[in-house]
Short mmCIF file of C-alpha atoms and ligand atoms in Angstrom, two decimals:
data_model
loop_
_atom_site.label_atom_id
_atom_site.label_comp_id
_atom_site.label_asym_id
_atom_site.label_seq_id
_atom_site.Cartn_x
_atom_site.Cartn_y
_atom_site.Cartn_z
CA MET A 237 0.16 -0.05 0.30
CA SER A 238 1.84 3.24 -1.11
CA PRO A 239 -0.48 6.11 -0.11
CA GLY A 240 -1.28 9.24 -2.21
CA ARG A 241 -0.36 9.24 -6.43
CA HIS A 242 1.83 7.21 -7.40
CA PHE A 243 3.73 9.74 -10.07
CA LEU A 244 4.23 8.28 -13.45
CA GLN A 245 7.06 10.39 -15.01
CA VAL A 246 8.00 8.52 -17.32
CA PRO A 247 7.69 9.87 -20.68
CA GLY A 248 5.19 8.12 -21.35
CA PRO A 249 2.61 6.41 -20.46
CA THR A 250 1.83 9.64 -19.04
CA ASN A 251 -1.01 9.73 -16.41
CA VAL A 252 -4.40 9.95 -17.50
CA PRO A 253 -6.71 12.68 -15.81
CA ASP A 254 -9.74 11.22 -13.85
CA ARG A 255 -12.42 13.07 -16.86
CA ILE A 256 -10.74 11.09 -19.37
CA LEU A 257 -11.00 7.63 -16.37
CA ARG A 258 -14.45 8.74 -16.61
CA ALA A 259 -15.00 8.67 -20.21
CA LEU A 260 -13.36 5.21 -20.43
CA SER A 261 -15.20 3.49 -17.79
CA GLN A 262 -18.20 4.42 -19.98
CA PRO A 263 -20.05 1.46 -20.95
CA THR A 264 -18.87 -0.53 -24.24
CA ILE A 265 -21.56 0.50 -27.14
CA ASP A 266 -22.21 -1.59 -30.83
CA HIS A 267 -19.31 -0.04 -32.92
CA ARG A 268 -21.79 -0.30 -35.85
CA GLY A 269 -24.78 1.51 -34.68
CA PRO A 270 -25.45 5.32 -34.89
CA ARG A 271 -24.11 6.49 -31.51
CA PHE A 272 -20.68 5.30 -32.10
CA ALA A 273 -20.58 7.24 -35.27
CA SER A 274 -20.64 10.37 -34.20
CA ILE A 275 -18.05 9.49 -31.51
CA ALA A 276 -15.72 7.87 -34.09
CA ARG A 277 -16.48 11.36 -36.27
CA GLU A 278 -15.47 13.90 -33.35
CA ALA A 279 -12.79 11.71 -32.77
CA LEU A 280 -11.32 11.54 -36.37
CA GLU A 281 -11.94 15.29 -36.73
CA GLY A 282 -10.28 16.27 -33.39
CA LEU A 283 -6.90 14.58 -34.70
CA GLN A 284 -7.04 16.09 -38.00
CA GLN A 285 -7.16 19.51 -35.23
CA LEU A 286 -4.51 17.89 -33.18
CA PHE A 287 -2.20 17.02 -36.80
CA ASN A 288 -2.79 20.73 -38.55
CA THR A 289 -4.20 18.97 -41.20
CA SER A 290 -7.06 18.70 -43.21
CA SER A 291 -6.13 14.97 -44.76
CA PRO A 292 -7.37 11.69 -43.35
CA VAL A 293 -6.06 10.16 -40.06
CA VAL A 294 -6.32 6.81 -39.44
CA ILE A 295 -6.57 5.02 -36.11
CA TYR A 296 -5.61 1.68 -35.03
CA PRO A 297 -6.42 -0.60 -32.14
CA SER A 298 -2.06 -0.73 -31.55
CA SER A 299 0.87 0.71 -30.10
CA GLY A 300 3.22 3.29 -31.70
CA THR A 301 5.44 0.97 -33.19
CA GLY A 302 2.52 -0.38 -35.22
CA GLY A 303 2.35 3.05 -36.63
CA TRP A 304 6.04 2.88 -37.92
CA GLU A 305 4.45 -0.46 -39.57
CA ALA A 306 1.68 1.56 -41.25
CA ALA A 307 3.64 4.31 -42.60
CA LEU A 308 6.26 2.28 -44.15
CA VAL A 309 3.75 -0.71 -45.38
CA ASN A 310 1.47 1.61 -47.39
CA THR A 311 3.52 4.08 -49.00
CA LEU A 312 7.19 1.82 -49.75
CA SER A 313 7.59 -1.61 -52.23
CA PRO A 314 10.60 -4.00 -51.21
CA GLY A 315 13.94 -3.40 -51.79
CA ASP A 316 13.03 0.88 -51.81
CA THR A 317 15.10 3.36 -50.13
CA VAL A 318 14.24 4.83 -46.64
CA LEU A 319 16.67 7.55 -45.76
CA MET A 320 16.68 7.62 -41.36
CA PHE A 321 18.66 9.08 -38.76
CA GLU A 322 20.24 7.53 -35.83
CA THR A 323 18.68 10.03 -33.37
CA GLY A 324 18.52 7.52 -30.78
CA HIS A 325 16.82 4.50 -29.31
CA PHE A 326 13.01 5.29 -30.77
CA ALA A 327 15.11 6.30 -34.59
CA SER A 328 16.66 2.98 -33.95
CA LEU A 329 13.82 0.97 -33.61
CA TRP A 330 12.11 2.19 -36.14
CA ARG A 331 14.64 1.41 -38.54
CA ASP A 332 14.99 -2.06 -37.27
CA VAL A 333 10.79 -2.01 -38.35
CA ALA A 334 11.98 -1.07 -41.98
CA VAL A 335 14.94 -3.46 -42.37
CA ARG A 336 12.62 -6.57 -41.50
CA LEU A 337 10.57 -5.15 -43.70
CA GLY A 338 12.47 -5.27 -46.38
CA LEU A 339 13.44 -1.87 -47.39
CA GLN A 340 16.71 -0.46 -47.60
CA VAL A 341 17.71 1.71 -44.92
CA ASP A 342 20.58 4.43 -45.40
CA PHE A 343 21.04 4.88 -41.29
CA VAL A 344 23.20 7.82 -41.12
CA PRO A 345 25.12 7.88 -38.21
CA GLY A 346 24.48 9.68 -34.81
CA ASP A 347 25.09 10.07 -31.54
CA TRP A 348 22.18 10.04 -29.95
CA ARG A 349 22.56 13.52 -28.00
CA ARG A 350 20.94 15.86 -31.01
CA GLY A 351 18.76 15.84 -33.24
CA VAL A 352 18.24 15.20 -37.70
CA ASP A 353 21.10 17.64 -38.88
CA PRO A 354 19.51 19.19 -41.91
CA ASP A 355 22.53 19.98 -43.71
CA VAL A 356 23.53 16.60 -43.63
CA LEU A 357 20.29 15.40 -44.94
CA GLU A 358 20.35 18.36 -47.31
CA HIS A 359 23.62 16.69 -48.79
CA ARG A 360 22.03 13.03 -48.92
CA LEU A 361 19.59 14.14 -50.89
CA LEU A 362 21.58 16.14 -53.32
CA ASP A 363 23.67 12.84 -53.76
CA ASP A 364 20.98 11.20 -54.74
CA ARG A 365 20.15 12.35 -58.31
CA LEU A 366 18.52 9.20 -58.91
CA HIS A 367 15.90 9.55 -56.35
CA ALA A 368 16.22 5.96 -55.14
CA ILE A 369 15.49 7.29 -51.80
CA LYS A 370 11.85 7.19 -51.75
CA ALA A 371 11.01 8.26 -48.13
CA VAL A 372 12.83 10.30 -45.39
CA GLY A 373 12.28 8.43 -42.01
CA VAL A 374 12.43 11.10 -39.12
CA VAL A 375 11.81 11.25 -35.10
CA HIS A 376 10.38 14.71 -34.26
CA ASN A 377 11.00 14.06 -29.74
CA GLU A 378 13.40 11.57 -29.16
CA THR A 379 12.34 9.96 -26.46
CA SER A 380 15.24 8.24 -25.64
CA THR A 381 17.21 11.77 -25.76
CA GLY A 382 15.37 14.41 -24.82
CA ALA A 383 16.61 16.21 -29.02
CA THR A 384 13.09 16.93 -30.80
CA SER A 385 14.25 17.72 -34.69
CA ARG A 386 13.45 20.89 -37.03
CA ILE A 387 10.84 19.35 -39.07
CA HIS A 388 9.84 22.52 -40.92
CA GLU A 389 13.64 23.12 -41.27
CA ILE A 390 14.02 19.24 -42.72
CA ARG A 391 11.09 20.34 -45.14
CA ARG A 392 13.03 23.41 -46.65
CA ARG A 393 16.06 21.35 -47.64
CA LEU A 394 13.27 18.47 -49.04
CA ASP A 395 12.21 21.75 -51.09
CA SER A 396 15.54 22.99 -51.85
CA ALA A 397 17.15 19.96 -53.02
CA ALA A 398 13.56 19.63 -55.25
CA HIS A 399 13.78 15.77 -54.03
CA PRO A 400 10.62 14.06 -54.22
CA ALA A 401 11.03 11.73 -51.14
CA LEU A 402 7.88 10.97 -49.02
CA LEU A 403 8.72 12.66 -45.68
CA LEU A 404 7.41 10.22 -42.31
CA VAL A 405 7.85 11.63 -38.85
CA ASP A 406 6.89 9.93 -35.87
CA THR A 407 5.28 12.31 -33.18
CA VAL A 408 4.44 9.99 -30.57
CA SER A 409 5.96 11.76 -27.84
CA SER A 410 5.55 15.12 -29.31
CA LEU A 411 2.02 15.21 -30.51
CA ALA A 412 -0.18 17.48 -28.20
CA CYS A 413 3.25 18.81 -26.84
CA ILE A 414 4.91 20.50 -29.23
CA ASP A 415 3.48 22.49 -32.03
CA TYR A 416 3.41 20.60 -34.63
CA ARG A 417 2.36 21.31 -38.35
CA HIS A 418 1.55 17.95 -40.73
CA ASP A 419 0.09 20.27 -43.66
CA GLU A 420 1.97 23.18 -43.31
CA TRP A 421 5.23 21.50 -43.20
CA GLY A 422 4.50 18.96 -46.19
CA VAL A 423 4.81 15.75 -43.86
CA ASP A 424 3.04 12.85 -46.02
CA VAL A 425 2.89 10.64 -42.88
CA SER A 426 2.46 11.56 -39.10
CA VAL A 427 2.49 8.67 -36.58
CA SER A 428 1.84 8.94 -33.16
CA GLY A 429 0.17 7.17 -30.57
CA SER A 430 -2.39 8.24 -27.44
CA GLN A 431 -0.17 7.30 -24.12
CA LYS A 432 1.65 10.49 -24.12
CA GLY A 433 0.78 14.31 -24.60
CA LEU A 434 -3.19 12.74 -26.08
CA MET A 435 -3.37 11.58 -21.65
CA LEU A 436 -4.64 8.13 -22.35
CA PRO A 437 -3.72 4.90 -21.67
CA PRO A 438 -1.61 2.87 -24.58
CA GLY A 439 -4.04 1.17 -27.20
CA LEU A 440 -4.13 3.74 -30.28
CA GLY A 441 -1.70 3.93 -32.94
CA LEU A 442 -2.16 6.76 -35.55
CA ASN A 443 -1.30 8.06 -39.22
CA ALA A 444 -2.12 11.19 -40.34
CA VAL A 445 -1.66 10.94 -44.09
CA SER A 446 -1.44 13.36 -46.95
CA GLU A 447 -2.35 13.14 -50.77
CA LYS A 448 0.82 12.47 -51.87
CA ALA A 449 0.95 9.44 -49.46
CA VAL A 450 -2.37 8.30 -49.87
CA ALA A 451 -1.52 8.42 -53.84
CA ALA A 452 2.07 6.62 -53.11
CA SER A 453 -0.50 4.22 -50.99
CA SER A 454 -2.06 2.81 -54.27
CA SER A 455 1.15 1.67 -56.17
CA ALA A 456 2.97 0.74 -53.02
CA LYS A 457 3.77 -3.06 -52.91
CA LEU A 458 4.88 -4.18 -49.42
CA PRO A 459 2.60 -6.82 -48.10
CA ARG A 460 -0.62 -5.37 -46.31
CA SER A 461 -3.47 -6.28 -45.06
CA TYR A 462 -4.83 -5.58 -41.04
CA TRP A 463 -2.73 -1.98 -41.53
CA ASP A 464 -4.04 -1.04 -45.00
CA TRP A 465 -5.38 2.44 -44.95
CA ARG A 466 -7.47 2.00 -47.88
CA PRO A 467 -10.76 0.01 -46.36
CA MET A 468 -10.06 2.54 -43.12
CA ILE A 469 -10.23 5.69 -44.39
CA ALA A 470 -13.38 4.17 -47.08
CA ASP A 471 -14.98 3.00 -43.87
CA ASN A 472 -14.00 6.20 -41.61
CA LYS A 473 -15.71 8.40 -44.01
CA ALA A 474 -19.10 6.88 -42.45
CA GLY A 475 -18.67 7.48 -39.04
CA PHE A 476 -17.20 3.37 -38.95
CA PHE A 477 -14.25 1.17 -39.50
CA PRO A 478 -13.56 -1.82 -40.95
CA TYR A 479 -12.75 -4.10 -37.68
CA THR A 480 -13.55 -3.91 -34.13
CA PRO A 481 -12.40 -0.43 -33.53
CA ALA A 482 -10.76 0.38 -29.24
CA THR A 483 -14.68 1.71 -28.59
CA ASN A 484 -13.50 2.86 -24.95
CA LEU A 485 -10.49 4.14 -25.86
CA LEU A 486 -12.17 6.47 -28.43
CA PHE A 487 -14.58 7.70 -25.61
CA GLY A 488 -11.47 8.72 -23.74
CA LEU A 489 -10.12 10.15 -27.25
CA VAL A 490 -13.35 12.93 -27.28
CA GLU A 491 -12.39 13.72 -24.22
CA ALA A 492 -9.30 14.22 -24.44
CA ILE A 493 -9.76 16.25 -27.37
CA ARG A 494 -12.41 17.63 -25.95
CA MET A 495 -9.61 18.72 -22.65
CA LEU A 496 -7.22 20.30 -24.93
CA HIS A 497 -9.15 22.01 -26.56
CA GLU A 498 -10.56 23.60 -23.28
CA GLU A 499 -7.28 24.57 -22.28
CA GLY A 500 -6.67 25.84 -25.88
CA LEU A 501 -3.54 24.57 -27.69
CA PRO A 502 -1.19 27.40 -27.50
CA GLN A 503 -1.28 27.08 -23.78
CA VAL A 504 -1.13 23.42 -23.86
CA PHE A 505 2.39 24.18 -25.72
CA ALA A 506 3.37 26.79 -23.80
CA ARG A 507 2.73 25.08 -20.62
CA HIS A 508 4.98 22.06 -22.28
CA ARG A 509 7.58 24.78 -23.02
CA ARG A 510 7.83 25.89 -19.32
CA PHE A 511 7.90 22.71 -18.14
CA GLY A 512 11.27 22.08 -20.33
CA GLU A 513 13.30 24.74 -19.67
CA ALA A 514 12.34 24.38 -15.07
CA THR A 515 13.02 21.29 -15.52
CA ARG A 516 16.36 22.44 -17.63
CA ARG A 517 17.18 25.02 -15.02
CA ALA A 518 17.04 22.62 -12.21
CA VAL A 519 19.54 19.99 -13.87
CA ARG A 520 21.80 22.43 -14.66
CA ALA A 521 21.73 23.74 -10.66
CA TRP A 522 22.72 19.75 -9.78
CA GLY A 523 25.49 20.41 -11.98
CA LEU A 524 24.21 17.13 -13.98
CA ASP A 525 24.28 17.58 -18.25
CA LEU A 526 21.41 17.38 -20.65
CA VAL A 527 21.66 13.94 -22.98
CA CYS A 528 20.39 16.88 -25.65
CA LEU A 529 23.59 19.13 -26.60
CA ASN A 530 21.92 21.44 -29.21
CA HIS A 531 19.87 24.26 -27.27
CA ASP A 532 17.73 24.69 -30.60
CA GLU A 533 16.31 21.08 -30.10
CA TYR A 534 15.63 20.65 -26.66
CA SER A 535 12.57 18.94 -25.91
CA HIS A 536 9.46 20.13 -24.11
CA SER A 537 8.04 17.16 -23.16
CA VAL A 538 10.81 14.77 -22.07
CA THR A 539 14.53 15.63 -20.33
CA ALA A 540 16.95 13.18 -20.52
CA VAL A 541 20.21 13.34 -18.00
CA MET A 542 23.39 11.97 -17.94
CA MET A 543 24.23 10.20 -14.85
CA PRO A 544 27.88 11.54 -13.62
CA ASP A 545 30.74 8.36 -13.98
CA GLY A 546 30.77 5.65 -11.59
CA HIS A 547 26.75 5.87 -10.95
CA ASP A 548 23.72 3.75 -12.52
CA GLY A 549 20.73 5.14 -13.70
CA ASP A 550 18.91 2.58 -12.81
CA LEU A 551 19.97 2.03 -9.77
CA PHE A 552 18.79 5.56 -8.77
CA ARG A 553 15.41 5.06 -10.31
CA LYS A 554 15.00 1.75 -8.26
CA ARG A 555 15.62 4.19 -5.11
CA VAL A 556 13.32 6.68 -6.14
CA LEU A 557 10.40 4.54 -6.59
CA ASP A 558 11.06 2.21 -3.21
CA ARG A 559 11.53 5.81 -1.80
CA PHE A 560 9.04 8.29 -3.14
CA ASP A 561 6.52 6.05 -5.08
CA MET A 562 7.99 8.21 -8.41
CA SER A 563 8.68 6.32 -11.83
CA LEU A 564 11.35 7.76 -13.94
CA GLY A 565 12.41 7.22 -17.30
CA ALA A 566 15.58 4.58 -17.66
CA GLY A 567 17.99 4.99 -20.05
CA LEU A 568 17.28 3.29 -23.22
CA GLY A 569 19.67 1.55 -25.70
CA LYS A 570 23.15 2.77 -25.79
CA LEU A 571 21.80 5.15 -22.86
CA LYS A 572 21.35 2.02 -20.64
CA GLY A 573 22.53 3.01 -17.41
CA LYS A 574 23.88 6.08 -18.21
CA THR A 575 20.84 8.19 -18.34
CA PHE A 576 17.67 8.80 -16.22
CA ARG A 577 14.79 10.83 -17.86
CA ILE A 578 12.55 13.04 -16.72
CA GLY A 579 8.66 12.62 -18.17
CA HIS A 580 7.39 16.16 -17.94
CA LEU A 581 4.05 15.76 -20.53
CA GLY A 582 0.51 15.13 -20.62
CA ASP A 583 -2.04 15.92 -17.93
CA PHE A 584 0.77 18.12 -16.02
CA ASN A 585 0.80 21.06 -13.96
CA ASP A 586 3.26 23.07 -12.12
CA LEU A 587 3.17 21.43 -8.75
CA MET A 588 3.67 18.13 -9.80
CA LEU A 589 7.10 19.28 -11.49
CA ALA A 590 7.82 20.40 -8.49
CA GLY A 591 6.90 17.40 -6.91
CA THR A 592 8.97 15.41 -9.42
CA LEU A 593 11.88 17.52 -9.31
CA SER A 594 11.96 17.51 -5.45
CA GLY A 595 11.99 13.71 -5.43
CA VAL A 596 14.96 13.79 -7.99
CA GLU A 597 16.71 15.96 -5.94
CA MET A 598 16.57 14.14 -2.45
CA GLY A 599 17.01 10.99 -5.20
CA LEU A 600 19.86 11.87 -6.07
CA ALA A 601 20.81 12.47 -2.56
CA LEU A 602 19.74 9.20 -0.82
CA SER A 603 21.80 7.33 -3.77
CA GLY A 604 25.36 9.21 -3.30
CA VAL A 605 24.99 10.83 -6.15
CA PRO A 606 27.48 14.31 -6.31
CA PHE A 607 25.09 16.99 -6.94
CA GLY A 608 24.55 20.96 -6.87
CA HIS A 609 21.65 21.81 -3.98
CA GLY A 610 19.04 24.10 -5.06
CA GLY A 611 17.63 22.48 -8.32
CA VAL A 612 14.59 22.78 -7.36
CA MET A 613 14.83 26.27 -5.71
CA ALA A 614 15.43 27.23 -9.53
CA ALA A 615 12.43 25.48 -11.29
CA LEU A 616 10.73 27.08 -8.73
CA ASP A 617 11.59 30.33 -9.70
CA TYR A 618 11.18 30.41 -12.98
CA LEU A 619 7.56 28.57 -12.79
CA ALA A 620 6.99 31.63 -10.17
CA ALA A 621 8.06 34.69 -12.34
CA CYS A 622 6.90 33.13 -15.64
CA GLY A 623 3.07 32.86 -14.63
CA ALA A 624 1.64 31.03 -16.94
CA ALA A 625 2.91 32.20 -19.94
CA VAL A 626 6.28 31.22 -21.32
CA PRO A 627 7.50 33.20 -24.28
CA ALA A 628 7.88 30.89 -27.57
C1 LIG B 809 8.76 8.72 -29.81
C2 LIG B 809 8.51 7.58 -30.20
N1 LIG B 809 8.45 6.40 -31.08
C3 LIG B 809 7.91 5.14 -31.05
C4 LIG B 809 7.76 4.66 -29.33
C5 LIG B 809 6.60 3.28 -29.63
O1 LIG B 809 5.59 3.79 -29.28
P1 LIG B 809 4.89 2.14 -28.83
O2 LIG B 809 6.26 1.94 -27.33
O3 LIG B 809 3.57 2.68 -28.38
O4 LIG B 809 4.87 1.26 -29.40
C6 LIG B 809 8.01 5.70 -28.72
C7 LIG B 809 7.89 4.52 -27.39
O5 LIG B 809 8.04 5.54 -26.22
C8 LIG B 809 8.42 6.73 -29.04
O6 LIG B 809 8.66 7.24 -27.59
#
């Protein structure tokens, strides 16, 4: 028995607010009946607003990984070349999916401490005179490192190289946290999931698809059945699905979209920006290093922190969990044991951040990690000074 609320400060799944829990707990209804169609339409239209697109959004009962697979199998053919960037653990996992599907991945190596370098992208595209590269796959917010790639800049480089490759973007830990514009940035497939900025439990995988992506899906030859967009987009027009949807998660999704609009998306983004800055101020005061090295790529939804040499991130996290009932994100892949991650996304406010950072600061002391005191205070000073809004 642990009294009080558990602090779920992994960077997803995130805390599910009571309003959404109540929406989820409604009785399941007939997904072929008239009441369902209006719920599905509200969910689909609401997602279009969140992705900033007028194109279709496809909802799968899946995790984000299903969304990755769907983006690839609907647009590409066996042996096609995909340009991807080793920005961290999730970019590497998406690469693995592509390789297993029989795609040729040109994987630009990275040090897991920054986002996609637009100059490298542009050179690769200019070198590809025969346009062998059929798609560029980028993780917008690399949850393992806390580095956010600049998608608008990536689009600009695709355009200046006049390269026709599709642009596929993972927005799993950025959607509804960090400003994102599917149409304006010319993204062809935006992949996402329910369990982060949308404040829902895991279980929905999303693809927002451009007209160009839909056109590519009619000639793409990778085998697909469950992930095929075409029956989904066709049935969704009437508010239905070709197979049983995750009905109760859709109840929750509708509630989440209403909540995001009640707060206002600009306010949602400003809130996440504030959390990111406050957290980094705490980390600096502790004298610890951020994993992300580029100032203009700092994530607003997750902060990854390097553990000092000789200190294990997983042991530290275990202490924090045992003592304070708070889950922090683990170092993943190459960063296992070397980092810990603070999730500050979704249903989260200033005092929850204050509690989270307090748990980290006390955990550092308990674990014998050398650190400077005053991180929490630095964050509180910032939060108090900037009020509810924070300049872009
Ligand atoms: C950026 C990113 N992409 C993809 C995934 C994979 O999503 P899932 O674990 O829901 O399959 C995650 C999971 O955390 C993620 O953070």
